[in-house]
mmCIF file of C-alpha atoms and ligand atoms in Angstrom:
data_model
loop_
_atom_site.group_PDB
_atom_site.id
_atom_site.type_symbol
_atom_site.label_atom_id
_atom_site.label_comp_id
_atom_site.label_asym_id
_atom_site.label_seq_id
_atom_site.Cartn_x
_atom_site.Cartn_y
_atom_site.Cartn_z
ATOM 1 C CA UNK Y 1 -41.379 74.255 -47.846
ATOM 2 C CA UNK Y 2 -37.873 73.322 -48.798
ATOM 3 C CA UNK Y 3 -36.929 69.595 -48.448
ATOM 4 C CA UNK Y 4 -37.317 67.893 -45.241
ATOM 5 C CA UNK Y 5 -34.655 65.433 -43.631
ATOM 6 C CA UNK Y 6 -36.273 61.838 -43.494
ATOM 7 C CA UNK Y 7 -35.164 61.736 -39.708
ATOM 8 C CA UNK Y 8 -37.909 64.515 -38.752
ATOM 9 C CA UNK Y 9 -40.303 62.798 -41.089
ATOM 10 C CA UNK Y 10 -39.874 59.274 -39.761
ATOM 11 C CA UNK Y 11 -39.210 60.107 -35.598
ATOM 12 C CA UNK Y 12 -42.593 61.773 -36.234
ATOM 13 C CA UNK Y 13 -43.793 58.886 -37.370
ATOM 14 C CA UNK Y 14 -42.166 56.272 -34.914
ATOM 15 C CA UNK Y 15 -43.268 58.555 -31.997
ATOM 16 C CA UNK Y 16 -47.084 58.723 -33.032
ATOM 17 C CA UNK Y 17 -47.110 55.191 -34.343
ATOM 18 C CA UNK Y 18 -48.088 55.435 -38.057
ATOM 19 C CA UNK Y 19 -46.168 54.751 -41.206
ATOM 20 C CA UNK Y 20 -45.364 57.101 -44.365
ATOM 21 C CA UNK Y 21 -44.835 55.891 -47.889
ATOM 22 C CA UNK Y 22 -41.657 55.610 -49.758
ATOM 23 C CA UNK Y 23 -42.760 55.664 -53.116
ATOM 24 C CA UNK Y 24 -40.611 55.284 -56.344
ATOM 25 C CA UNK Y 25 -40.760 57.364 -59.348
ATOM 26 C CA UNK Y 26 -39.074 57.052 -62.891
ATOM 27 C CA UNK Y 27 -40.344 60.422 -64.576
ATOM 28 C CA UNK Y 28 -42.611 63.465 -63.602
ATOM 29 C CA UNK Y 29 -45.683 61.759 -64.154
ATOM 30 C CA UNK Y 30 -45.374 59.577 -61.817
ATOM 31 C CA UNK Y 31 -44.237 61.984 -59.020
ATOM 32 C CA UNK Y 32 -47.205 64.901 -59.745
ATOM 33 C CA UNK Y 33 -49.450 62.116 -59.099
ATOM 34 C CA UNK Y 34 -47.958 60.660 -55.967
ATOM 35 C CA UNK Y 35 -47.878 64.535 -54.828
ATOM 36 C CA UNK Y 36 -51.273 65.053 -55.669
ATOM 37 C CA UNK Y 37 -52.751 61.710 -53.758
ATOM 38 C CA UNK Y 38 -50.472 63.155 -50.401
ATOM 39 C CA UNK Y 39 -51.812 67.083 -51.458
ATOM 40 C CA UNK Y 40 -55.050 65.899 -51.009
ATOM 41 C CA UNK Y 41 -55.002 63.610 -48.087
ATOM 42 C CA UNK Y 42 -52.853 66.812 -45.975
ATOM 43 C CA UNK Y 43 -49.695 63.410 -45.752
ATOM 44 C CA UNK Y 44 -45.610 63.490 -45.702
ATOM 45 C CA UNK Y 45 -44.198 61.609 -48.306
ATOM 46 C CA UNK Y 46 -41.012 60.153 -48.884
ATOM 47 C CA UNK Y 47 -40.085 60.059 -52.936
ATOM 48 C CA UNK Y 48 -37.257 57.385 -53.146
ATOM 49 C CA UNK Y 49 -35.234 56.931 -55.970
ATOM 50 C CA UNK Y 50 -32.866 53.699 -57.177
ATOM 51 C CA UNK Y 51 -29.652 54.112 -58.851
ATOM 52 C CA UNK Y 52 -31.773 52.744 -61.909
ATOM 53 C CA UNK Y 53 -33.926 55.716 -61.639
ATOM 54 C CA UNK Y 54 -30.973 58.583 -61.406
ATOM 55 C CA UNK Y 55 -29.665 56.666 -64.604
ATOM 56 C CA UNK Y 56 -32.781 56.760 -66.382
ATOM 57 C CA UNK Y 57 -33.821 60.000 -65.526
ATOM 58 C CA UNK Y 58 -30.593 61.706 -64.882
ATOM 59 C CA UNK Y 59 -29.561 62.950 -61.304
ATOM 60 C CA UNK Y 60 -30.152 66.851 -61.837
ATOM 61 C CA UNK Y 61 -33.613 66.060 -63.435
ATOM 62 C CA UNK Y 62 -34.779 63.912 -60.543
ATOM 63 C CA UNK Y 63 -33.390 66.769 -57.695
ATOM 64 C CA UNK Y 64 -34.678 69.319 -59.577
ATOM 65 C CA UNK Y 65 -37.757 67.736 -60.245
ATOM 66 C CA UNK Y 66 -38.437 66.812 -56.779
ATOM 67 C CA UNK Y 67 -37.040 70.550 -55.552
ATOM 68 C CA UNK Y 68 -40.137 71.771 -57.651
ATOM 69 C CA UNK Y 69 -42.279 69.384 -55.828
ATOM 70 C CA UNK Y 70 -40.940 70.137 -52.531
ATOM 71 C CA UNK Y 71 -42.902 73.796 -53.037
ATOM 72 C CA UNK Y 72 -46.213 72.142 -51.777
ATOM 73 C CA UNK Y 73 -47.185 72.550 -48.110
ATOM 74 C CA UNK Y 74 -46.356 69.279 -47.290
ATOM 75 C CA UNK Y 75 -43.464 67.589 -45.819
ATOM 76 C CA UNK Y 76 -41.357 65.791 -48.490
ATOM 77 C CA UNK Y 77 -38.439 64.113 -48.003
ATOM 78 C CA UNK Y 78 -36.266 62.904 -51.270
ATOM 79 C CA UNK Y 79 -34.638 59.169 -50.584
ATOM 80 C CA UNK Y 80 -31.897 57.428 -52.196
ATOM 81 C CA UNK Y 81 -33.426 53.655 -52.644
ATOM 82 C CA UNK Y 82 -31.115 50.652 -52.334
ATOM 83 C CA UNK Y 83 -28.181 52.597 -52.585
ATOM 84 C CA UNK Y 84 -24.936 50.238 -52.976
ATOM 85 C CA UNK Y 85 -22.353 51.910 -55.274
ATOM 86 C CA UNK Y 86 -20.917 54.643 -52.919
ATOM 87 C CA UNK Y 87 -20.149 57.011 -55.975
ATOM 88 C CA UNK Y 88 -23.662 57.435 -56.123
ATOM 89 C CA UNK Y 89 -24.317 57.651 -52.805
ATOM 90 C CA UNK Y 90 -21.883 60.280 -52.184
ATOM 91 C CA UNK Y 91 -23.214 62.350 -55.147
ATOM 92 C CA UNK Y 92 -26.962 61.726 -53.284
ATOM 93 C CA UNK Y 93 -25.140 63.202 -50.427
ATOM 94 C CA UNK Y 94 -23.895 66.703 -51.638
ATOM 95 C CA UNK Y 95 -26.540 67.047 -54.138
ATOM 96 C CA UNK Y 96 -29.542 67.805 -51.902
ATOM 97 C CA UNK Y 97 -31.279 64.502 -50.941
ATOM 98 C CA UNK Y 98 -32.197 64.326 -47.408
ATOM 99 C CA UNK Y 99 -32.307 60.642 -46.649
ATOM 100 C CA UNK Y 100 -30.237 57.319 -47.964
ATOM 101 C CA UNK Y 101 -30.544 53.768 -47.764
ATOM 102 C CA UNK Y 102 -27.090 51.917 -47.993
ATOM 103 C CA UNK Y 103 -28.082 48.454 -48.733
ATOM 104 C CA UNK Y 104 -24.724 46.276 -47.700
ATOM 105 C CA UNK Y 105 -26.915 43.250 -46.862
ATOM 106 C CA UNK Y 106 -25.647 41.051 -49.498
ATOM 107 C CA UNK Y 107 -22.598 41.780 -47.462
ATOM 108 C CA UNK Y 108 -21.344 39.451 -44.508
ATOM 109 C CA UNK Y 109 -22.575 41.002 -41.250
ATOM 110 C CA UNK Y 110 -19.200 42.728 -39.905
ATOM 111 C CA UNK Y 111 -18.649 44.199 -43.323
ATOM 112 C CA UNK Y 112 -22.375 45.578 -43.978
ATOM 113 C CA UNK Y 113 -21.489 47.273 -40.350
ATOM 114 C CA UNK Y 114 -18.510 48.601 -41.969
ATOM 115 C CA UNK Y 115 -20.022 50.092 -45.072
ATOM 116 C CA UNK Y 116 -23.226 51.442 -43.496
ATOM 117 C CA UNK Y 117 -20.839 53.370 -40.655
ATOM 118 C CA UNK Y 118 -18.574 54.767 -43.307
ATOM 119 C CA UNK Y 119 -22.419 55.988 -44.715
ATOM 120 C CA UNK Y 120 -23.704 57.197 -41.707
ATOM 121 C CA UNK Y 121 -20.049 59.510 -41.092
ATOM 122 C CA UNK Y 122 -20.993 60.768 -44.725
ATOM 123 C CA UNK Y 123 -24.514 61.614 -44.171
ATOM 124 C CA UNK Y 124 -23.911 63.210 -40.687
ATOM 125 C CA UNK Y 125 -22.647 66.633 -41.333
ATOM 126 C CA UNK Y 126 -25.785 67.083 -43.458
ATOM 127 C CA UNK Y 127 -28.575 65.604 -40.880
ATOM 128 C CA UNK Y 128 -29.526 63.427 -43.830
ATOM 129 C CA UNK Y 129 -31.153 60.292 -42.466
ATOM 130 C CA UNK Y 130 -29.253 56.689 -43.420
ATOM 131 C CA UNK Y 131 -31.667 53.373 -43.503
ATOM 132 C CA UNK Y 132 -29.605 50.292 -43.870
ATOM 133 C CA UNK Y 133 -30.613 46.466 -44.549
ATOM 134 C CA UNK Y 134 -30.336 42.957 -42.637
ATOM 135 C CA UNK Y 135 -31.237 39.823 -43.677
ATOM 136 C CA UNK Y 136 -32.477 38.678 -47.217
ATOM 137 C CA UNK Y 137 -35.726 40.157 -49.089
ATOM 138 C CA UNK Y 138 -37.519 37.117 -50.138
ATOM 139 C CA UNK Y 139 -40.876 36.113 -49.819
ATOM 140 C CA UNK Y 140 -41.583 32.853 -47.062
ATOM 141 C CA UNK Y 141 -44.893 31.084 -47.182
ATOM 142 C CA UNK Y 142 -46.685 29.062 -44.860
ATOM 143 C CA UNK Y 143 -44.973 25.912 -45.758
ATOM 144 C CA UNK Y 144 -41.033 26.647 -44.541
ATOM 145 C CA UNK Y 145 -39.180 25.567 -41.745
ATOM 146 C CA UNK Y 146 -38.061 28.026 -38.630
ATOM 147 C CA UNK Y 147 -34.723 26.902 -40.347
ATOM 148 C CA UNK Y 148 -34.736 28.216 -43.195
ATOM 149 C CA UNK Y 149 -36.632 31.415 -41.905
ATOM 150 C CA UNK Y 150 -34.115 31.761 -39.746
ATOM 151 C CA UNK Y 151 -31.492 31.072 -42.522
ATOM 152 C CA UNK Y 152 -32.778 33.965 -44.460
ATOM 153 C CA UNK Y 153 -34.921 36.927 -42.119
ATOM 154 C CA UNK Y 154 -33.026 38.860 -39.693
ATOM 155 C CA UNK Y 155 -31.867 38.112 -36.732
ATOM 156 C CA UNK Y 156 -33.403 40.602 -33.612
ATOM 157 C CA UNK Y 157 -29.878 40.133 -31.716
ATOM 158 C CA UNK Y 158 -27.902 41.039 -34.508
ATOM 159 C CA UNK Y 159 -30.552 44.068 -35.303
ATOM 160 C CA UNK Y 160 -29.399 45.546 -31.735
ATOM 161 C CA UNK Y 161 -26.108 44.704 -32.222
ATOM 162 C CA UNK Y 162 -26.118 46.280 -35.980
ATOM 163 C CA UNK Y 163 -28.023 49.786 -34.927
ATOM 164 C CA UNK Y 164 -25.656 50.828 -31.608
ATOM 165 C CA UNK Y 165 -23.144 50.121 -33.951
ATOM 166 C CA UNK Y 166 -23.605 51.812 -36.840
ATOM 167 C CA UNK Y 167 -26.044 54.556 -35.450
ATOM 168 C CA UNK Y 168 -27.967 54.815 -38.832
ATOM 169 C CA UNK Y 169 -31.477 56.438 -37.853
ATOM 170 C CA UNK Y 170 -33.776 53.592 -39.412
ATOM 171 C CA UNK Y 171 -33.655 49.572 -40.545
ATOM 172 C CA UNK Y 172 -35.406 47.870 -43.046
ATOM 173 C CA UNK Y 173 -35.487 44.234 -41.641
ATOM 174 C CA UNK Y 174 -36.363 41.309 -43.969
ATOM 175 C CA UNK Y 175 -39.655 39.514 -42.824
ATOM 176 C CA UNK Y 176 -40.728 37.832 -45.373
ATOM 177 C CA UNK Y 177 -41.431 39.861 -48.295
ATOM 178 C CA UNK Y 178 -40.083 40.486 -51.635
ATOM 179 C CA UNK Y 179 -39.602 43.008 -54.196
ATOM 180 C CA UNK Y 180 -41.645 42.724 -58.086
ATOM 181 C CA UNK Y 181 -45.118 42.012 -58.821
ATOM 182 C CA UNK Y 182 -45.174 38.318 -57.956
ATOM 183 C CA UNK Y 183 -43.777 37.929 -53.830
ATOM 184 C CA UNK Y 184 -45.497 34.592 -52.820
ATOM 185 C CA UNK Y 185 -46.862 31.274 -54.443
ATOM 186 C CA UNK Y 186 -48.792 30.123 -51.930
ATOM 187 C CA UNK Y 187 -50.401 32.082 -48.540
ATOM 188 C CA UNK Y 188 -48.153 35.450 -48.082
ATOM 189 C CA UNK Y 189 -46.676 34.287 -44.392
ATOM 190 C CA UNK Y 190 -45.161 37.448 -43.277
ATOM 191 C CA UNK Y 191 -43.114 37.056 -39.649
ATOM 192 C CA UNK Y 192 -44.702 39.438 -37.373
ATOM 193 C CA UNK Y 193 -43.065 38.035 -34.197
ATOM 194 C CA UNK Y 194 -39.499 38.723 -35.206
ATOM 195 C CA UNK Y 195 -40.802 41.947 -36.387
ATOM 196 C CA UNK Y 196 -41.575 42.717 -32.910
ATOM 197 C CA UNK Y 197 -38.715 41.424 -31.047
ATOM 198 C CA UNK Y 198 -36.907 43.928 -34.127
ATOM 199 C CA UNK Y 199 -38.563 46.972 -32.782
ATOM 200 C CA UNK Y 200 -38.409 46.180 -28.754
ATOM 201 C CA UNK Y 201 -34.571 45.238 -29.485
ATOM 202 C CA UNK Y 202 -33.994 48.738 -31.705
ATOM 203 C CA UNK Y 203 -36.676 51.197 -31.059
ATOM 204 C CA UNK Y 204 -35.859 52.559 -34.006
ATOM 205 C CA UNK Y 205 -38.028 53.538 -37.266
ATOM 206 C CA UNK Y 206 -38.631 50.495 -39.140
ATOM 207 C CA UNK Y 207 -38.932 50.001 -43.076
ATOM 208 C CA UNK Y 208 -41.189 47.490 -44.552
ATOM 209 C CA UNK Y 209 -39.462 46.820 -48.158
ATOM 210 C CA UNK Y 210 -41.575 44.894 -51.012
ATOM 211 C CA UNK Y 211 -44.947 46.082 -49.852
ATOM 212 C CA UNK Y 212 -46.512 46.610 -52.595
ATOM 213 C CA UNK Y 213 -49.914 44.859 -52.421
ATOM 214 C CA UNK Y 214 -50.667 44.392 -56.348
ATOM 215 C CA UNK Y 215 -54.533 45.934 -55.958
ATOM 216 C CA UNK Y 216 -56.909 43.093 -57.399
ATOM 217 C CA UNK Y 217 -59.156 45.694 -59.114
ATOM 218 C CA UNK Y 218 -55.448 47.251 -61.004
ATOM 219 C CA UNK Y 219 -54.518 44.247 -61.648
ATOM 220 C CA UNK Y 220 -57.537 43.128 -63.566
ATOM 221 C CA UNK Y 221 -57.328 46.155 -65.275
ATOM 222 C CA UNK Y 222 -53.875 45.287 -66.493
ATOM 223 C CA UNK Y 223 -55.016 41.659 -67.415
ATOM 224 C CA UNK Y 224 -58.330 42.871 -68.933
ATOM 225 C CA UNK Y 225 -56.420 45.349 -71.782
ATOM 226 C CA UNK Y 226 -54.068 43.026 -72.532
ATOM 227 C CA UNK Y 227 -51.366 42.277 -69.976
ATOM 228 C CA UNK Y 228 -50.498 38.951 -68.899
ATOM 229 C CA UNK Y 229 -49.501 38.906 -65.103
ATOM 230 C CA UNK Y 230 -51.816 36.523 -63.860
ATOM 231 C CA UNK Y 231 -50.102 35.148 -60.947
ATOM 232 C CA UNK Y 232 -49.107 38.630 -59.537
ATOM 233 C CA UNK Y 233 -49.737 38.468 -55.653
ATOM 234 C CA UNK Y 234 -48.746 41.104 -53.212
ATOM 235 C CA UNK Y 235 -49.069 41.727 -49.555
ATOM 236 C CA UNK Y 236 -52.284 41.796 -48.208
ATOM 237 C CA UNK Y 237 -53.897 45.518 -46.882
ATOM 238 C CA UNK Y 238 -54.699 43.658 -43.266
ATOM 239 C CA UNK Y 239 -51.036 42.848 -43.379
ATOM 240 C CA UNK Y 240 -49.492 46.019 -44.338
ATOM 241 C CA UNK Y 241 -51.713 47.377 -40.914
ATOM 242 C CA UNK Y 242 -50.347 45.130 -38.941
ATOM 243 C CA UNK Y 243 -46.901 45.358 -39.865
ATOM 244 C CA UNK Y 244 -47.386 49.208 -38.854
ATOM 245 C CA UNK Y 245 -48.972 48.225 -35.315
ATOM 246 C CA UNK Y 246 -45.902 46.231 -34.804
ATOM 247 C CA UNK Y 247 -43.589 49.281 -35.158
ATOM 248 C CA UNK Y 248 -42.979 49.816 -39.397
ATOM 249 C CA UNK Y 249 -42.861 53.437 -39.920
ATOM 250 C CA UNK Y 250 -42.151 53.419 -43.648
ATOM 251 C CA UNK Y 251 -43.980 51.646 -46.404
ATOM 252 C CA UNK Y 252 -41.651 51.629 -49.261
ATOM 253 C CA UNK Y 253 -44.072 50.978 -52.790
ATOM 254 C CA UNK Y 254 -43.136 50.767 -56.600
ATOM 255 C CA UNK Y 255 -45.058 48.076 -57.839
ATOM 256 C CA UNK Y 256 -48.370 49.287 -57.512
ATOM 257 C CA UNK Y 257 -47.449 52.534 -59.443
ATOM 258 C CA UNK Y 258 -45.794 50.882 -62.036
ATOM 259 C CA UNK Y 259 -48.779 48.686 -62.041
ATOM 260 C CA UNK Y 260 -50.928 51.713 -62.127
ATOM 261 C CA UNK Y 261 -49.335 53.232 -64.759
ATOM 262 C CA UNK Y 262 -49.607 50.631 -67.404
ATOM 263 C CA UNK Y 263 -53.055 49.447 -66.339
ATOM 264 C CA UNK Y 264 -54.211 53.177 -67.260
ATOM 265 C CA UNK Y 265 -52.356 52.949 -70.616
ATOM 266 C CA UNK Y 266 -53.259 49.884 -71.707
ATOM 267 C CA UNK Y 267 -56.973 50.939 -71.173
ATOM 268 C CA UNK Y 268 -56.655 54.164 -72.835
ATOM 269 C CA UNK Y 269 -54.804 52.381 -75.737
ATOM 270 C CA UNK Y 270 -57.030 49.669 -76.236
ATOM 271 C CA UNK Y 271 -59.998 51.918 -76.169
ATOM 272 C CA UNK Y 272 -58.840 54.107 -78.391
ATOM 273 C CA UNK Y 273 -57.089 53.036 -81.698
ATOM 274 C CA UNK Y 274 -56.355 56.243 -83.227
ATOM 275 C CA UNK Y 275 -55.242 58.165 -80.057
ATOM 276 C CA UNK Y 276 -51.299 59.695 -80.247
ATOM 277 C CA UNK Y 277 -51.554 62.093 -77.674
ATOM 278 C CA UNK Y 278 -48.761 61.529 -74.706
ATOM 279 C CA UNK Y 279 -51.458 63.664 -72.840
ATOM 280 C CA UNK Y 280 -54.379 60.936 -73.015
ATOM 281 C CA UNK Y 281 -52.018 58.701 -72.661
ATOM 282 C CA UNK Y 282 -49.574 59.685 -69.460
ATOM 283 C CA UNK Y 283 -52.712 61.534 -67.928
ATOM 284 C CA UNK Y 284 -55.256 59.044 -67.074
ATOM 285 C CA UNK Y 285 -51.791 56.839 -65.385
ATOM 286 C CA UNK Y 286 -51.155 60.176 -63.353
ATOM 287 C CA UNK Y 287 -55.027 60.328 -62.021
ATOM 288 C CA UNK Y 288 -54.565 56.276 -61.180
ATOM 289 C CA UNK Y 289 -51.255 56.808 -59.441
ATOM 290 C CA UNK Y 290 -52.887 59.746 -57.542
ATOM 291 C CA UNK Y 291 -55.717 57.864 -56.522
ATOM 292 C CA UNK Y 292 -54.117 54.687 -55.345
ATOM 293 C CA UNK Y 293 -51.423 56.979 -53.407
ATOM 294 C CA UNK Y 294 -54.485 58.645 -51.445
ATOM 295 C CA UNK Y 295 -55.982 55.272 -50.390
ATOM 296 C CA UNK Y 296 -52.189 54.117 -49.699
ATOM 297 C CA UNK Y 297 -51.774 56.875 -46.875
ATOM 298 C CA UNK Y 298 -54.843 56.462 -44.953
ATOM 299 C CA UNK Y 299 -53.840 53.259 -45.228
ATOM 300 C CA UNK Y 300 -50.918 53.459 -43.477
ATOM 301 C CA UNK Y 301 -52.522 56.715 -41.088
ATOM 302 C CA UNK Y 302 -50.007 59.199 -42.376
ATOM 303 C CA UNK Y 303 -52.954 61.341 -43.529
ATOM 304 C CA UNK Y 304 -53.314 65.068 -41.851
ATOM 305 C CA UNK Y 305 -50.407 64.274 -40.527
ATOM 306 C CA UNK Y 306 -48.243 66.998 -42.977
HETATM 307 O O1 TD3 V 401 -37.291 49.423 -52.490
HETATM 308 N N1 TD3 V 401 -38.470 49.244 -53.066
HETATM 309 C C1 TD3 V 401 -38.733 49.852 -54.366
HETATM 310 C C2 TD3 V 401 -37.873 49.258 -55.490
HETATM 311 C C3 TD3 V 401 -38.185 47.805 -55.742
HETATM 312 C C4 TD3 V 401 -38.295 47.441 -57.208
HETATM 313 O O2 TD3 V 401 -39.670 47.274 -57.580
HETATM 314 C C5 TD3 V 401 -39.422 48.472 -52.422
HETATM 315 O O3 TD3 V 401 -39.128 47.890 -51.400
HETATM 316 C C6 TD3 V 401 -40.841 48.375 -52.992
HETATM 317 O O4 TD3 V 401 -41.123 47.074 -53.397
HETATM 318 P P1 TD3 V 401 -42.403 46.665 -54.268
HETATM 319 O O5 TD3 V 401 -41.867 45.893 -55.432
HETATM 320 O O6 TD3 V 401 -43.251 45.788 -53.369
HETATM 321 O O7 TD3 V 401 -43.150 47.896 -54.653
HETATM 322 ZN ZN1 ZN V 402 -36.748 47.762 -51.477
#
């Protein structure tokens, strides 16, 4: 199968009412074994990729890389993550990715309109599929006032307003969670109402950034060989469900493969002294990432659907 446009991946998705991941990769280890969890499980996936990633990696690397993947019988879709400098998004464009996220919401609301529409013109021609952002991705506990949620979250009004406007084809609201290993202090409060009013207002596919859950038994691992991330929290699995009941049709997830990955080598590493083999080493992290990819998607009900 060649590449799939994110649109077909993620109307699928919105129409039968389950979610697919968006998961982040950095090198080829890490994307054989989020292909292998989806392989197994019959799922689409979505591989996304940050600007940080096409620097680290190097753009042709990651397409061709991903192009390779794309060979499984399985619907993959390759996604430009966070995508703010429009150099880069333009080269994401004409270089074979089939879905983009222009994040302009740091951006005052008229001009993040202005800079996802110029996106969406862009994208058009080549029925790639454009995500774009409102509101701010930080994580609100139990304790804060509707005035400072409201300061902060999106607003459902503005979400209409935003979409028959700019005609992207899916919008990652903020409700509540964050991005990294460590999202809340206290109880993980995510808002599930304005979530709701989001997808009535929109009907649209809806993104659920900063859901990583940081697995307890992965993160012991990490703190048993040697790490030192004890306050890590994430979002809890019951949440993630709802969050898809309430109309999220992509899961987007880096943290718990990063997580993954270094839990895997610190245990190889500490167990064995004398090993120097990037093989022991990488290929135990692969398995993990594999693993916790397969229990991500029936999580989120995207298996058999491929
Ligand atoms: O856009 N992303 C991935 C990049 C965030 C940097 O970790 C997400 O929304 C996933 O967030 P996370 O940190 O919960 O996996
Ligand atoms: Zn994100």
């Amino acid at each position: 199968m060649a590449l799939v446009s994110g649109k077909e991946i993620l109307n699928k998705a919105n129409k039968e009412g389950y979610a697919v991941g968006a998961f982040n990769i950095n090198n080829m280890e890490i994307l054989q074994g989020i292909i292998k969890g989806c392989r197994e499980k019959k799922s689409p996936v979505i591989i996304a990729v940050s600007e940080g990633a096409i620097k680290y990696a190097g753009f042709d690397y990651i397409v061709a890389m991903v192009n390779v993947a794309a060979k499984e019988n399985i619907p993959i879709a390759l996604h430009l993550d966070h995508g703010r400098d429009m150099d880069i998004i333009k080269k994401c464009i004409e270089g074979g990715f089939t879905s983009i996220m222009i994040d302009a919401s740091n951006l005052p609301f008229e001009e993040n309109i202005e800079k996802t529409k110029k996106v969406v013109e862009m994208a058009k021609p080549f029925n790639i599929a454009v995500e774009a952002e409102l509101g701010r991705l930080v994580g609100i506990e139990d304790n804060i006032s509707v005035k400072e949620r409201d300061a902060v979250l999106i607003n459902p009004d503005e979400a209409k307003e935003f979409v028959k406007k700019t005609g992207i084809d899916s919008l990652a609201p903020a409700i509540g969670t964050s991005h990294g290993a460590f999202k809340f202090k206290g109880k993980p409060k995510l808002d599930f109402d304005r979530l709701k009013e989001v997808k009535e207002k929109t009907k649209i596919p809806l993104v659920l950034h900063g859901a990583s859950s940081v697995i307890p038994y992965i993160l012991e691992m990490v703190n048993s060989y040697g790490g030192d991330l004890k306050e890590a929290k994430g979002v809890p699995e019951e949440d993630i469900k709802k969050a898809i009941s309430f109309g999220i049709n992509k899961v987007n997830v880096d943290t718990d493969l990063r997580l993954s990955l270094v839990a895997a080598i610190r245990k190889v590493l500490a167990e064995n002294k004398k090993e120097f083999d990037p093989r022991k080493i990488l290929g135990p992290a692969r398995d993990l990432i594999s693993e916790v990819v397969a229990h991500k998607v029936e999580l989120f009900g995207s298996s058999d659907k491929a």
